[in-house]
Structures are given as C-alpha cells and as structure tokens.
Coordinates of C-alpha atoms in Angstrom, one line a residue:
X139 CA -64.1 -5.5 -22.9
X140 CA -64.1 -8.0 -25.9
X141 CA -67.0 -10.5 -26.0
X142 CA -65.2 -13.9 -24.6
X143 CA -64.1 -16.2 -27.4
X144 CA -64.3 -20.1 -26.7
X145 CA -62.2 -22.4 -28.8
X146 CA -61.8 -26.6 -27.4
X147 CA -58.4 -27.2 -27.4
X148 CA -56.8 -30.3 -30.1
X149 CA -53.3 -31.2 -30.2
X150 CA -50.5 -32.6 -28.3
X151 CA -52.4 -32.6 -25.1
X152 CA -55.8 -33.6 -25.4
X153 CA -58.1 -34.4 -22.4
X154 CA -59.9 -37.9 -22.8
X155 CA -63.6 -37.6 -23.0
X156 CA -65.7 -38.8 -19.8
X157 CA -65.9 -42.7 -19.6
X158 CA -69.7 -43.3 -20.5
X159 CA -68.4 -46.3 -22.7
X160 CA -67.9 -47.7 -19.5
X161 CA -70.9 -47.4 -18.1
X162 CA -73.0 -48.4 -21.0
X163 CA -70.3 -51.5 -21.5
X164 CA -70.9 -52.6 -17.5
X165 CA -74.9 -52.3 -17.7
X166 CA -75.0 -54.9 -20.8
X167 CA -72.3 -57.2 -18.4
X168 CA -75.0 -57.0 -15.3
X169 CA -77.7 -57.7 -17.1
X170 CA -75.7 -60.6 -18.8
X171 CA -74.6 -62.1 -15.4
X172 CA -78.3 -61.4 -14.2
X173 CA -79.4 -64.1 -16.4
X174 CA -76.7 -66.9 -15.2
X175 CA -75.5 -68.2 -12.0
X176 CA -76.2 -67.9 -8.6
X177 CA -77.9 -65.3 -6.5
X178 CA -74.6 -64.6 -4.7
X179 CA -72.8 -64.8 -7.5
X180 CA -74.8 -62.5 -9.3
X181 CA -74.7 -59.7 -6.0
X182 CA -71.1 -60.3 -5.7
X183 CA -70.1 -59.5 -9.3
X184 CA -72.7 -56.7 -9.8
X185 CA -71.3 -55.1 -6.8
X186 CA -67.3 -55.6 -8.4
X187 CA -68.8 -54.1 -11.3
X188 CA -70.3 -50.6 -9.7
X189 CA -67.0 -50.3 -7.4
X190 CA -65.2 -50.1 -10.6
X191 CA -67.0 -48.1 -12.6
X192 CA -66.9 -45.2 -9.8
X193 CA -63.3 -45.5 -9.2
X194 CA -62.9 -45.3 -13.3
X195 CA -65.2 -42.0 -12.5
X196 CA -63.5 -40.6 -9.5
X197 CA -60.1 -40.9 -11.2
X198 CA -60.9 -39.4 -14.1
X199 CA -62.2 -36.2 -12.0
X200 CA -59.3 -36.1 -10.1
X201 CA -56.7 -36.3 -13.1
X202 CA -58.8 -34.0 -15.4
X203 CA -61.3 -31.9 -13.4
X204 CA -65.0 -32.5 -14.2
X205 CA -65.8 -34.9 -17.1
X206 CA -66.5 -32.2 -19.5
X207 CA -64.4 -30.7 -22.7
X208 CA -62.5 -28.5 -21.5
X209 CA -61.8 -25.3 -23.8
X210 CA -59.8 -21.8 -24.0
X211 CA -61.1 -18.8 -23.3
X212 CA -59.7 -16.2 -24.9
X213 CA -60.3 -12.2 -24.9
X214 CA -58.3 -9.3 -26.7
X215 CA -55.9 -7.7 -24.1
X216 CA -58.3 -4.7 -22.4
X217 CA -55.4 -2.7 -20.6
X218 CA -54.5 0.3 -22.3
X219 CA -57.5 0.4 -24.1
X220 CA -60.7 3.0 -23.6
X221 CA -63.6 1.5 -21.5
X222 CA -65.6 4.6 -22.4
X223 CA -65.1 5.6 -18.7
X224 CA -65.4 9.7 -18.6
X225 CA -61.8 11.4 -17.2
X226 CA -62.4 13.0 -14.4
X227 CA -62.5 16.8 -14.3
X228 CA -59.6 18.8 -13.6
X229 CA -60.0 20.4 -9.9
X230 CA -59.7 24.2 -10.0
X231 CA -56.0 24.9 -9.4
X232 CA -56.7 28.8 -8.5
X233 CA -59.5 28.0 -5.8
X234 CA -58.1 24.9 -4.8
X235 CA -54.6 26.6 -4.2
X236 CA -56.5 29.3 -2.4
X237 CA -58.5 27.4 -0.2
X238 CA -55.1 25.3 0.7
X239 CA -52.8 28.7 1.5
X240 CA -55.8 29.9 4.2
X241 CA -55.6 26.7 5.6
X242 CA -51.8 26.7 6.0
X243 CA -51.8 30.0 7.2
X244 CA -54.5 28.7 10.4
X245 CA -51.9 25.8 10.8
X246 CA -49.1 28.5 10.9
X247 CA -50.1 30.7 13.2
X248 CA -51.4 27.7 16.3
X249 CA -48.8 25.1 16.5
X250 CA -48.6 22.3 18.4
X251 CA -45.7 22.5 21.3
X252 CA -43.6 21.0 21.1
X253 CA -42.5 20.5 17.7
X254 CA -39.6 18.1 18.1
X255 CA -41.8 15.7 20.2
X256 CA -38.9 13.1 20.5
X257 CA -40.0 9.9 19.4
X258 CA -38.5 6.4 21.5
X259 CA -39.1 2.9 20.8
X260 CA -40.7 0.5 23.6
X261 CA -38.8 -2.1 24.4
X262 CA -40.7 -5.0 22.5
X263 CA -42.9 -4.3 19.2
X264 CA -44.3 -8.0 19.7
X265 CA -45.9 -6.9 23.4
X266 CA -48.9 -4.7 23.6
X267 CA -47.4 -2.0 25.9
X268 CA -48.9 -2.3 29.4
X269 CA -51.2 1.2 30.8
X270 CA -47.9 2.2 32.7
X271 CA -45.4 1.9 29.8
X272 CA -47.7 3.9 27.7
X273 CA -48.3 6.7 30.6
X274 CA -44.8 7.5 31.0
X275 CA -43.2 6.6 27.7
X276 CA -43.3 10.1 26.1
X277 CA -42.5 13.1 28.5
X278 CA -44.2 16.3 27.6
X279 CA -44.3 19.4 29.9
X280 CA -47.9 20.4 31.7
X281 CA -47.5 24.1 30.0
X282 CA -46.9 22.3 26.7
X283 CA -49.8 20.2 26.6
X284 CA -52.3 23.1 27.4
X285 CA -50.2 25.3 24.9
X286 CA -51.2 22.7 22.2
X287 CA -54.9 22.2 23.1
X288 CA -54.9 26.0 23.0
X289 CA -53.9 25.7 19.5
X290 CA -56.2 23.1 18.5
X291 CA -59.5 24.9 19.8
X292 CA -58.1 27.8 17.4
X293 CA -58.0 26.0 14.5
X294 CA -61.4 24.0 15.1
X295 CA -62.7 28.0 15.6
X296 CA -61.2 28.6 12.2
X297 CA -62.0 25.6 10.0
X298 CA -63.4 26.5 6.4
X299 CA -66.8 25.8 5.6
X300 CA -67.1 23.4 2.7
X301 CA -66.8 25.2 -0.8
X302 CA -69.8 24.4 -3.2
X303 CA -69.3 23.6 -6.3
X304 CA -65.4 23.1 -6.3
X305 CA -65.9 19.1 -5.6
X306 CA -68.3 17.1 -7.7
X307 CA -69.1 13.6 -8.2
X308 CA -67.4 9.8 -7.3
X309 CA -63.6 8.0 -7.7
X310 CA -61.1 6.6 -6.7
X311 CA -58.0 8.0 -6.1
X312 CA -54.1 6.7 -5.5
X313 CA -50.8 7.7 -4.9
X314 CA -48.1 7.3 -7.1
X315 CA -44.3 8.2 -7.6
X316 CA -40.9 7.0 -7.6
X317 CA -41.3 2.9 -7.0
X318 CA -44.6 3.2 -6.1
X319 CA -45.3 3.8 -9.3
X320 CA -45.0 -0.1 -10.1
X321 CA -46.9 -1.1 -7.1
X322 CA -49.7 1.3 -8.3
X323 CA -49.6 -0.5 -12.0
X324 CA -50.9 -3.6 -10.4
X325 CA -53.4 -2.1 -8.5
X326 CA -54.8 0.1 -11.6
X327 CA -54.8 -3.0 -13.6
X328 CA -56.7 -4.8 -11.3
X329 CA -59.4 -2.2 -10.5
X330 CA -60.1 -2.8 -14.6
X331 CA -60.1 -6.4 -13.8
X332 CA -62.5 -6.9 -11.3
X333 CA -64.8 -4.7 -13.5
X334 CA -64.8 -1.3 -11.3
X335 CA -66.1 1.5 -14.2
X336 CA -65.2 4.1 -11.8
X337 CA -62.7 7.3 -12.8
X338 CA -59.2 7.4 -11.0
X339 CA -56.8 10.0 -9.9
X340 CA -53.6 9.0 -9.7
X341 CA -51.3 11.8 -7.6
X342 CA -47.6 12.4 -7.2
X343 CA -45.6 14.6 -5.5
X344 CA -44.5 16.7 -8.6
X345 CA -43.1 16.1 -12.0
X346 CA -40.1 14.8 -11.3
X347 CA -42.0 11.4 -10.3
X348 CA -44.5 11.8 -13.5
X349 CA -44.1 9.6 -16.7
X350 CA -45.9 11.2 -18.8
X351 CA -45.9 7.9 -21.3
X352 CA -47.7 6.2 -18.4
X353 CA -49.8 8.9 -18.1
X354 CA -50.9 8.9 -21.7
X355 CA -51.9 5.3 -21.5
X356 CA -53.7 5.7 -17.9
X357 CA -56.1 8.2 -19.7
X358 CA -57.6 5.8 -21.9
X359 CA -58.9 3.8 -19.3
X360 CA -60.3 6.7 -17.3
X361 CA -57.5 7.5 -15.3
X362 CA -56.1 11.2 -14.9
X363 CA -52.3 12.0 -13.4
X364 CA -52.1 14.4 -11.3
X365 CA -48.8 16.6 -9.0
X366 CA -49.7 18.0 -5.7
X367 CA -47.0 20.3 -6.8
X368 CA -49.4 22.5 -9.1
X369 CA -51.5 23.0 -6.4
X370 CA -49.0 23.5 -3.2
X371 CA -45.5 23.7 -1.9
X372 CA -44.4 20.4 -1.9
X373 CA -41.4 21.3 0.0
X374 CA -43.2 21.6 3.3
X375 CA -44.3 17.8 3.2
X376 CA -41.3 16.5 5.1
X377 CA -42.4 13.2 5.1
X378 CA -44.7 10.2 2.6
X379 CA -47.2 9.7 4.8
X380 CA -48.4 13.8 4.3
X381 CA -49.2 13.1 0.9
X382 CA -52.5 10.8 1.5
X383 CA -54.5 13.7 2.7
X384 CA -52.9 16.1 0.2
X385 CA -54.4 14.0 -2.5
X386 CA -57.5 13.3 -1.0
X387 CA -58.1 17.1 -0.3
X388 CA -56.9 18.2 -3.9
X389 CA -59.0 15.5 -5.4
X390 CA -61.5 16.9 -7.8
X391 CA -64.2 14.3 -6.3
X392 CA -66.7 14.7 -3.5
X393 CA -66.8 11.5 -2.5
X394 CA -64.1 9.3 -3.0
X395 CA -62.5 6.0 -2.1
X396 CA -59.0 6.2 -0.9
X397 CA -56.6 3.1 -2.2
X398 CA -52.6 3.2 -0.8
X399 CA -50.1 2.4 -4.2
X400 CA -50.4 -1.2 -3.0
X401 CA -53.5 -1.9 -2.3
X402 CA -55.0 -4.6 -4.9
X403 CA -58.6 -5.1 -5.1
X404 CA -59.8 -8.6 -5.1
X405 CA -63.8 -7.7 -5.7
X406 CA -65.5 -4.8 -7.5
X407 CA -65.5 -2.2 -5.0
X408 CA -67.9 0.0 -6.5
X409 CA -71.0 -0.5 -5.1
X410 CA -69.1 0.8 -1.4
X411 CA -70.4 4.4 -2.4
X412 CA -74.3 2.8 -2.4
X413 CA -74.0 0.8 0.8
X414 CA -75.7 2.0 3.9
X415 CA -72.6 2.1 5.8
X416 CA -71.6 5.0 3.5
X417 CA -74.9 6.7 2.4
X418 CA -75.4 7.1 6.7
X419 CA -72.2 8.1 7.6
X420 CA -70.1 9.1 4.7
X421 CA -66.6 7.8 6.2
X422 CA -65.9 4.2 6.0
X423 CA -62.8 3.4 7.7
X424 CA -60.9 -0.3 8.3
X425 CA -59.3 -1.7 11.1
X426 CA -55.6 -2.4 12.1
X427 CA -54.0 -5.3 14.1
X428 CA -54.0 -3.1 17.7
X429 CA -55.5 -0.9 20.1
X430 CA -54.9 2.6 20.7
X431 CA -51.1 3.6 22.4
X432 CA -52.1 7.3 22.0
X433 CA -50.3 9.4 25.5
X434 CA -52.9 10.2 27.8
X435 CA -52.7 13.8 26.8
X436 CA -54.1 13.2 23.3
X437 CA -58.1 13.4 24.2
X438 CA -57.0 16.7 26.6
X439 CA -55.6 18.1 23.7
X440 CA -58.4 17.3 21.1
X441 CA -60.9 18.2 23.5
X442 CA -62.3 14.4 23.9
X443 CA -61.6 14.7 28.0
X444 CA -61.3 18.0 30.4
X445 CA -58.1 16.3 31.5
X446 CA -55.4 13.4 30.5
X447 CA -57.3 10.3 30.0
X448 CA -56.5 6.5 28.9
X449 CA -60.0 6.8 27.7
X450 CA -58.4 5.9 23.8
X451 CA -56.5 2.8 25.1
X452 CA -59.3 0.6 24.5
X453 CA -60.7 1.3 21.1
X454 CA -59.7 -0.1 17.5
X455 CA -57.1 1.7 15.5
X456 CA -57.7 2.4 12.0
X457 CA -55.8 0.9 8.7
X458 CA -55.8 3.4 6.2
X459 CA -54.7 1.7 2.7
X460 CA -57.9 2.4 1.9
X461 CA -60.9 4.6 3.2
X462 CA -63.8 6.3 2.2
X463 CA -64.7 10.1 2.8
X464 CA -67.6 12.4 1.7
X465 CA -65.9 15.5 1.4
X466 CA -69.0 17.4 1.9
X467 CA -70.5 16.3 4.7
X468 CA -67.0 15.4 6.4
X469 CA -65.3 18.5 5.0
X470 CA -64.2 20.2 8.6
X471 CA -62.7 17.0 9.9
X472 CA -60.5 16.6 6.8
X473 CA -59.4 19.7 7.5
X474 CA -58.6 18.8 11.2
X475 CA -56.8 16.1 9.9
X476 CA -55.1 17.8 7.5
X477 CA -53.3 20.0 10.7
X478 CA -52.7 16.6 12.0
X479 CA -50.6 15.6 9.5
X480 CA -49.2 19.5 8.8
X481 CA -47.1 18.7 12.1
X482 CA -47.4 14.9 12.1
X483 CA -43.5 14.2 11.6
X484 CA -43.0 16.9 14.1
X485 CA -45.6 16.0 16.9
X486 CA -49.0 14.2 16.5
X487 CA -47.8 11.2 14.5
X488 CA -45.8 10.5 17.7
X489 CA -48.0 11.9 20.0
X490 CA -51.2 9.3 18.4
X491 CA -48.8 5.9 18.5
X492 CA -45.7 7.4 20.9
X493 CA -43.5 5.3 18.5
X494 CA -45.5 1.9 18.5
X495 CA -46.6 -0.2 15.8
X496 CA -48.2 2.3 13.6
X497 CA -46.6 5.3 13.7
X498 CA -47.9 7.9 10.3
X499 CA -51.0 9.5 8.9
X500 CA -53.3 6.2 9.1
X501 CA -55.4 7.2 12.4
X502 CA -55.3 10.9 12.2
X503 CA -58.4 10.6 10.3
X504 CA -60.2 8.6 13.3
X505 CA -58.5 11.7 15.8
X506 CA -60.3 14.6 13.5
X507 CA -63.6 12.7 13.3
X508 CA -63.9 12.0 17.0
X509 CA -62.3 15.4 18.1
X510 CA -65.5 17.4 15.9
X511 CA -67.9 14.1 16.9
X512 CA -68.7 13.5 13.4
X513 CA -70.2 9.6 12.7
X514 CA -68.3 7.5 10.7
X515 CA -68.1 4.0 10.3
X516 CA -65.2 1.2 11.2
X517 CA -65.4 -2.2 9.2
X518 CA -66.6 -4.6 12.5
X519 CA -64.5 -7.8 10.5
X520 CA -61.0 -7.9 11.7
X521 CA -58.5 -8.2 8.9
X522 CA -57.2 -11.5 7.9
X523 CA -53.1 -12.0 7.4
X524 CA -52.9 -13.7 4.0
X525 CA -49.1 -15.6 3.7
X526 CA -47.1 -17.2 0.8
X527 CA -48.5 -20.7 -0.1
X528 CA -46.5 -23.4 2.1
X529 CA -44.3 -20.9 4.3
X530 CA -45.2 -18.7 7.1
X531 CA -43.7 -15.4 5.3
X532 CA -47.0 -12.7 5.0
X533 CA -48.5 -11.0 1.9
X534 CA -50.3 -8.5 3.6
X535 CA -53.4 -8.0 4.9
X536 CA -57.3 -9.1 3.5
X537 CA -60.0 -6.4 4.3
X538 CA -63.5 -6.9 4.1
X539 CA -66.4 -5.7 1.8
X540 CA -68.5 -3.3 4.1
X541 CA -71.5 -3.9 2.2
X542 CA -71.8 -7.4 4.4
X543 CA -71.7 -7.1 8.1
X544 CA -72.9 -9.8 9.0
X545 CA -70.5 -11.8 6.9
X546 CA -66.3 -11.6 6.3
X547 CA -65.9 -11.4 2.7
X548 CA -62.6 -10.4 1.2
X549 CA -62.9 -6.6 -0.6
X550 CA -59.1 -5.2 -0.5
X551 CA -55.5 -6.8 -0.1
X552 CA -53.3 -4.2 1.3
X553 CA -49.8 -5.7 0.3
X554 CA -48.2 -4.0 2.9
X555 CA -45.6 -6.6 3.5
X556 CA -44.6 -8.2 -0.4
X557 CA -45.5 -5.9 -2.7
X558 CA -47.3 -6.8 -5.6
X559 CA -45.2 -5.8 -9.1
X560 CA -43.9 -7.1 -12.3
X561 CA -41.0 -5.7 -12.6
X562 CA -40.1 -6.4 -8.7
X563 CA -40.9 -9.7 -9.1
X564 CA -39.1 -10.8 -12.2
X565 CA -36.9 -7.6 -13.7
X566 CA -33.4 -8.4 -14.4
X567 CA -30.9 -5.6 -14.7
X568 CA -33.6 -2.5 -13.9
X569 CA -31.2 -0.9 -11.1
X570 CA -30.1 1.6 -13.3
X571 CA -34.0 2.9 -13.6
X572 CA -33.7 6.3 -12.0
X573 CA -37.5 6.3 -11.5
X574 CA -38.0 3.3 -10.4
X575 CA -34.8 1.0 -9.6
X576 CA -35.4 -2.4 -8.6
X577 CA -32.0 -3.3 -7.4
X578 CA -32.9 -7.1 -6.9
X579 CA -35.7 -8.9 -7.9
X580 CA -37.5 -11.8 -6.1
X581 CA -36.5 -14.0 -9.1
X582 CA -32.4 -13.2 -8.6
X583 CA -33.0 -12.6 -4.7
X584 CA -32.7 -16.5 -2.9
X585 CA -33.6 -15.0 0.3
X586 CA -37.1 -13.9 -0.7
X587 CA -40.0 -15.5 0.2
X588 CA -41.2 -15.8 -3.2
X589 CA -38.1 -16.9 -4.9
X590 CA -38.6 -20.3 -5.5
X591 CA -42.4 -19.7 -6.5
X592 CA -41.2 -18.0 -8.9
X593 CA -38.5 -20.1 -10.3
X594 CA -40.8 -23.1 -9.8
X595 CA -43.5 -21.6 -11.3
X596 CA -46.1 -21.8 -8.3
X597 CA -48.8 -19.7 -6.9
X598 CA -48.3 -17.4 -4.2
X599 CA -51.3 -17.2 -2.9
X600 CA -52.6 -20.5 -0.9
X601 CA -55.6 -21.7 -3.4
X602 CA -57.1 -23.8 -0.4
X603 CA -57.6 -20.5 1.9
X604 CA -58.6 -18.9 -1.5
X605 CA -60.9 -21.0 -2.0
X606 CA -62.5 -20.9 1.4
X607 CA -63.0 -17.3 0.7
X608 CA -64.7 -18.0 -2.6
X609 CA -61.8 -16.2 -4.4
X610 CA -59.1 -16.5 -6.6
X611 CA -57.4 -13.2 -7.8
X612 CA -54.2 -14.6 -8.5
X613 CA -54.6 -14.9 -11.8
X614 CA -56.1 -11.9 -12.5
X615 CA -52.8 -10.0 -10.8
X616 CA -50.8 -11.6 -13.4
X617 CA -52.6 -10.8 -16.4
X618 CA -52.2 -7.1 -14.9
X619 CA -48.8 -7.9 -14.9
X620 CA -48.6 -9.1 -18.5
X621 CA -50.1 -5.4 -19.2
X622 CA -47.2 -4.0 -17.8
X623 CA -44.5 -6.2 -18.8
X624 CA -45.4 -6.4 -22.6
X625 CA -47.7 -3.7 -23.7
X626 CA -47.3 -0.5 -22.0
X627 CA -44.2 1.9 -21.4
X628 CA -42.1 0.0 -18.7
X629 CA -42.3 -3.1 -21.3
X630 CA -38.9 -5.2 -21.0
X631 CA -38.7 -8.1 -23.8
X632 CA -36.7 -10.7 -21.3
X633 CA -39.6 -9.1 -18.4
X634 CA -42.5 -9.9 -20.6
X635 CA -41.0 -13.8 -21.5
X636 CA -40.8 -14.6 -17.9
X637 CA -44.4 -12.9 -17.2
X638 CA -45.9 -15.1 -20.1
X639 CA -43.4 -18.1 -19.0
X640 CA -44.9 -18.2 -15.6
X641 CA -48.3 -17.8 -16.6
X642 CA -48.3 -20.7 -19.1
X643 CA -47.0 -22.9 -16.3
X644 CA -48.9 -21.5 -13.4
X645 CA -51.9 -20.8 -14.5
X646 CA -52.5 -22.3 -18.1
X647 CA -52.4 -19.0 -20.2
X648 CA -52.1 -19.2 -23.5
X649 CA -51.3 -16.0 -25.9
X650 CA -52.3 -16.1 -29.5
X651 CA -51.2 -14.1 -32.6
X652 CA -54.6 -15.3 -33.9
X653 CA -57.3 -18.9 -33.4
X654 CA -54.5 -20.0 -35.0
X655 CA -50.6 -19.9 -34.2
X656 CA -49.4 -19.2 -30.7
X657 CA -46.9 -16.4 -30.4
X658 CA -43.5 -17.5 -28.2
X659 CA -42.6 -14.3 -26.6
X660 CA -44.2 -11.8 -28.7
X661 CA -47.3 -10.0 -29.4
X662 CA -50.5 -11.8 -27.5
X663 CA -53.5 -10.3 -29.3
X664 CA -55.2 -12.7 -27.8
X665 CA -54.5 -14.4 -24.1
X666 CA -56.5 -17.7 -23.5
X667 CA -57.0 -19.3 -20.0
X668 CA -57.8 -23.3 -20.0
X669 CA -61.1 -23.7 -18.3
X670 CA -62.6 -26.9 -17.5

C-alpha cells in the first residue's frame, strides 16, 4: 500500500478555524470589567462571559468535529495491485486425487441406513423444541440405527493417516461460484483492507463457475482460483453445503482459516494462527444461536454413548462461516467429517438438526471431533445480531476475535442474512448475467431493507453500536466495493457512479485524477476520505 498522502481541503466548503479569537477577545473584556464596578457586577459579568465562550466552543465541536483543520487523506487504489504476498502452491492433483478416491471408496462400501432419512419440519422454528418433540420427531428403525453405527466403527477403523509433505504452510481459504462469486469480492477486498498479508484459495465447483478475468486479477494480490473438479467428481456433491469440506481438504495448506463467500472481516484476523486457543488445540470453532436437536441415536451411532442418549441436547452448536483446522494434527477427524457430509443430504445432515434451525455441513465438524475425542476449541462469546441502522431488519451475525477471552471484540461478520455486494446492492439491468444475475437490486427493490439507505445515501450499519464496539468497517466495505464496481472485470460505468455517488455522500470520499482536479465518474487514481 501507497504511503498516505494529506492535503487540507480549500474551496467551496471550508471549515472555520477554532474560535481562539474569542477567547483571547473575552480575557482582555474580564480584565477590563475587573478594573470597574462592583464586586457583583464584576462576578456576574465574568461568569456571562465564560458561559459564552464554552457554548461558542461546544457548538463549534458539534457542527465541525474537533477544532482542528480538517484534511483529505488520500492513497492510490491498492485492489488489484501486488502486495508482494507469495501465491500459494499448487496442491498435488495426482496424490491429492488419490488420497480422495480411497477415501470414497471407505465411504462406499459402509453406509449409513438409511439413506433417504426423511426429513420433517417441527411445528414452530421460533420454539426450541421440547426433549419429547425431539425424541420422536424422526423415526428410524432399531436394526437401522445399529446397521449405521456398524458402518461408522468401519470407517473410524479405516481412516488415513495424515500424508507428510502433501500440506504445507498457512491461509485462508473461501468458496466461490455462481452469485457467490460477488459476495466473495467483498470479502477478498476486505481481507486486503484490514491488512491480513496472508495467501488465499479461492475454490469453485468447476469451470463452468470460473472467471478466469477475475482470477487473473485475484493473483496479484496473493490469491490463487482453484475447481474441486480437477481433483474429484463433482457430480457426487448433491448438495452446496458438501463443498466446504471439499475445499478445506483439497486446500494446499496445513493450517488454514476457513471463511463462507460472505463472511467479511472487520479486524485483521491473522494473528488467529499464533493465539493459544489455536497453538493448543488446532481447531477453533464459533458458536450458533441454539443448542443441539441431534435424535437421541446420534451419540449411539458415533460411539459418544453405548446406547440412545439426549446427552447432546445441552451443548452449543457450532457456526461454521468460518473455522479454523490444523490439518495435521486434526487430519482423521476431517476425514470423519468428510463421510458426514459424503451422506449428509442423504442422512446425517438430518440426523445432526432432524430438520431444525440449522440443517447442513456447519456442525458435522463438532460430530467428527467429539466422535474420535480430539480437543478443539469453541469461541466462549456468544455472537451478536448486528441490524440495519433505524429498523429491526438483521445483517447477520458479529463473531468474536478468539485471541481475547476474557473480552467480546468483533473479529468476523457472517452476512448470512443481507449479503454484502456491489452489484446486489446497486446493479441495474445485470439479470441477463448468466454467472451471476442479480435479478433486482436493493436500489430498484422498495421492499428491501436497505432500499432507502441507499437512495438516501445512509449507513447501514448503526455507527452508535459501531462505535461501542470500537469499530467502524463500513467504509472500508465500500471502498471494496468501489474495487469492484470501477476497476476490475465486473466493472459497470452507471454501477461505479452510484458506488462513488454514495460514497461522496455517505462517507465523504473524494476521487481524484490528481492533487488537482476531481474526476466525476471516471478514473479515481486517487480516493480521499475527509478526516477531522
């Protein structure tokens, strides 16, 4: 990144200076009223004086900010440009493939039973399900449930030991694809923001989802594209939520941190990988709203229990838009997890949540680690819903930095509920994308949430529970945003005025050609923030 440029700003719009005219102006009048009248007098109109001189103060703070001269900052745009960050290697396809077809054929041969495991809704989403509701929601057969835990002591028999040398060093990695894609463009851009200098992997399903024009610009920040299709079958992932551990067990790192397409990282996150909760564990995990609504044959059939328990009922489920796993040292479990989600449409993503809130990949990790009794840790902060500045609509939900825990910090905003992109924010005319269609924006759509913040030209984000949280990522989203709506290869002319439009009004950019002449709509070597 560009050394910061300062610049104060002249023109149309100056700031006045601080008032400390006045107060040299009312010390010379109290000392002239010192010397006449009387003693009253003299306390009564000294006092008048002072009163006035801090309300002069305290409205000049309030109109202006703190009596200083306030400037532009400026930088040269840093998206799309190299931050001498090393690509990550390319994993071994040969091995990796290998290693992945001995593995399927373990899966393969010990099913779970059965393997349409019909999946019911309870009767309210909003009500915790009470211990009966949850022991007779989902009816599977005696010779069934000891037919899969049969199964499952096969394939903890037959688990591969870890293979040296195939895995090496620390990164990030992400899923990508089809209109994720412009989720994932936020979240890229602010990993770069917030100053993380670790490589990325970004995954799809196969080439089909790839844009290779992205892909050429994701390299020079030290960000590799990858397709799970070069290394497996994609055709036997039935469902999204397979792909997570497909990526995460493909991934040419050792020890990685995991981040959904939408997740958007509010601090530097890569000190994680030095904290103690990872260095003595190697598994960070983060927690979800609820409690466990597993059926009481799930610790019978991962050998937790020598029978059907509710033993699960009372602990924390996990939130996995993002984790952290040391493949080495956790290796085994990723593979029991890995035959979690091999049958997970099929049986164990119903069998874990039996069709409650929750229901995917996110605590088959949490299953696989307590199945093998491998330590890990869970984030003890519970999450906090963040929602749209002067509405109860929600944004998603605020994880905390597990470097502190003794103290909530904000580290990750999993936008699970408005997701967080340029071009699904403002794009006009972009449903004939076939890679990434956005059929109506929040800017055209009236019913969304965001629609008149965006019209308006206000934040989304509440800055009073921002700043409680000593944050205030906002405006570096947006400047991600202006990335991907002027400069790279989804760049849209009447996309990129809007971006820069709202950012002017919202958050006092400025974009400059040069120190000299601002550029309407075009170009932006330069964007300036007001400060001060």
């Amino acid at each position: 990144m560009s050394a910061l440029q300062t610049m104060p700003i002249y023109g149309d719009d100056p700031d006045p200076p601080p008032p400390t005219h006045l107060l040299r102006s009312t010390l010379r009048k109290i000392r002239r009223f010192h010397k006449a009248g009387s003693t009253r007098q003299q306390i009564v109109i000294i006092l008048g004086w002072l009163l006035l001189v801090y309300a002069v103060f305290r409205a000049h703070e309030y109109l202006f900010g703190q009596p200083s001269t306030p400037f532009l900052v400026c930088e040269t745009p840093t998206h799309g440009q190299s931050h001498h960050i090393t690509l990550p290697k390319e994993p071994n396809k040969e091995s990796l493939s290998r290693t992945w077809k001995t593995l399927q054929a373990i899966y393969d041969a010990h099913p779970p039973k059965p393997l349409d495991l019909s999946l019911k809704s309870f009767t309210s989403l909003s009500d915790f399900p009470d211990l009966e509701d949850i022991k007779n929601h989902t009816h599977i057969s005696t010779e069934d449930v000891q037919a899969s835990r049969n199964s499952h002591v096969q394939v903890t028999k037959k688990l591969l030991p870890y293979p040296e040398g195939l895995f090496s060093g620390q990164g990030i990695v992400m899923l990508a694809g089809g209109r994720y894609t412009g989720f994932a463009t936020t979240g890229l851009g602010m990993l770069r923001e917030v100053g993380s200098k670790l490589p990325v992997e970004i995954w799809m399903k196969d080439h089909q989802e790839e844009n290779e024009g992205w892909c050429k610009e994701l390299a020079n920040e030290g960000i590799a594209c990858r397709r799970l299709s070069d290394y497996m079958n994609t055709a036997s992932l039935e469902h999204g939520y397979q792909l997570k551990i497909s990526s995460i067990f493909f991934s040419s790192f050792e020890q990685i941190l995991f981040l959904d397409a939408d997740n958007v990282p509010v601090r530097n996150p890569d000190n994680i990988f030095k904290s103690k909760a990872f260095t003595e564990t190697g598994v960070i995990l983060w927690p979800d709203y609820w409690k466990h609504t597993g059926h009481p044959s799930l610790p019978y059939i991962v050998g937790l229990s020598d029978a059907a328990s509710e033993m699960l009922r009372g602990d924390q489920t996990a939130e996995s838009g993002q984790l952290m796993w040391d493949k080495k040292r956790h290796w085994k479990a990723l593979g029991l997890a890995s035959y979690y989600n091999y049958y997970g449409p099929q049986h164990f993503y119903t069998l874990i949540t039996q069709g409650w809130a929750g229901w995917g990949d996110k605590d088959t990790f949490t299953i696989a680690l307590q199945s093998l009794r491998q330590k890990f840790y869970m984030v003890p902060h519970e999450l906090v819903t963040l929602f749209v500045n002067g509405s109860s609509s929600g944004i998603g939900m605020l994880q905390a930095d597990p470097t502190n825990p003794a103290k909530y910090e904000p580290m990750f905003l999993h936008s699970n509920i408005i997701k967080w992109s340029i071009r699904g924010f403002y794009c006009s005319g972009c449903a004939d994308d076939t890679k990434d269609p956005v059929v109506l924006s929040a800017w055209e759509d009236a019913e969304s949430p965001i629609n008149r913040h965006l019209k308006e030209h206000r934040r989304i984000f509440s800055m009073e529970h921002m700043s409680a949280m000593n944050i205030d990522p906002e405006p570096l989203i947006w400047k991600s945003f202006e990335h991907v709506a002027c400069r790279s290869v989804f760049q849209r002319p009447e996309l990129c005025n809007r971006t820069r439009e709202h950012m002017e009004r919202t958050f006092r950019y400025e974009f400059y050609g040069d120190r000299e002449s601002p550029i309407a709509g075009g170009g932006g070597d330069q964007i300036c923030r007001r400060v001060g």
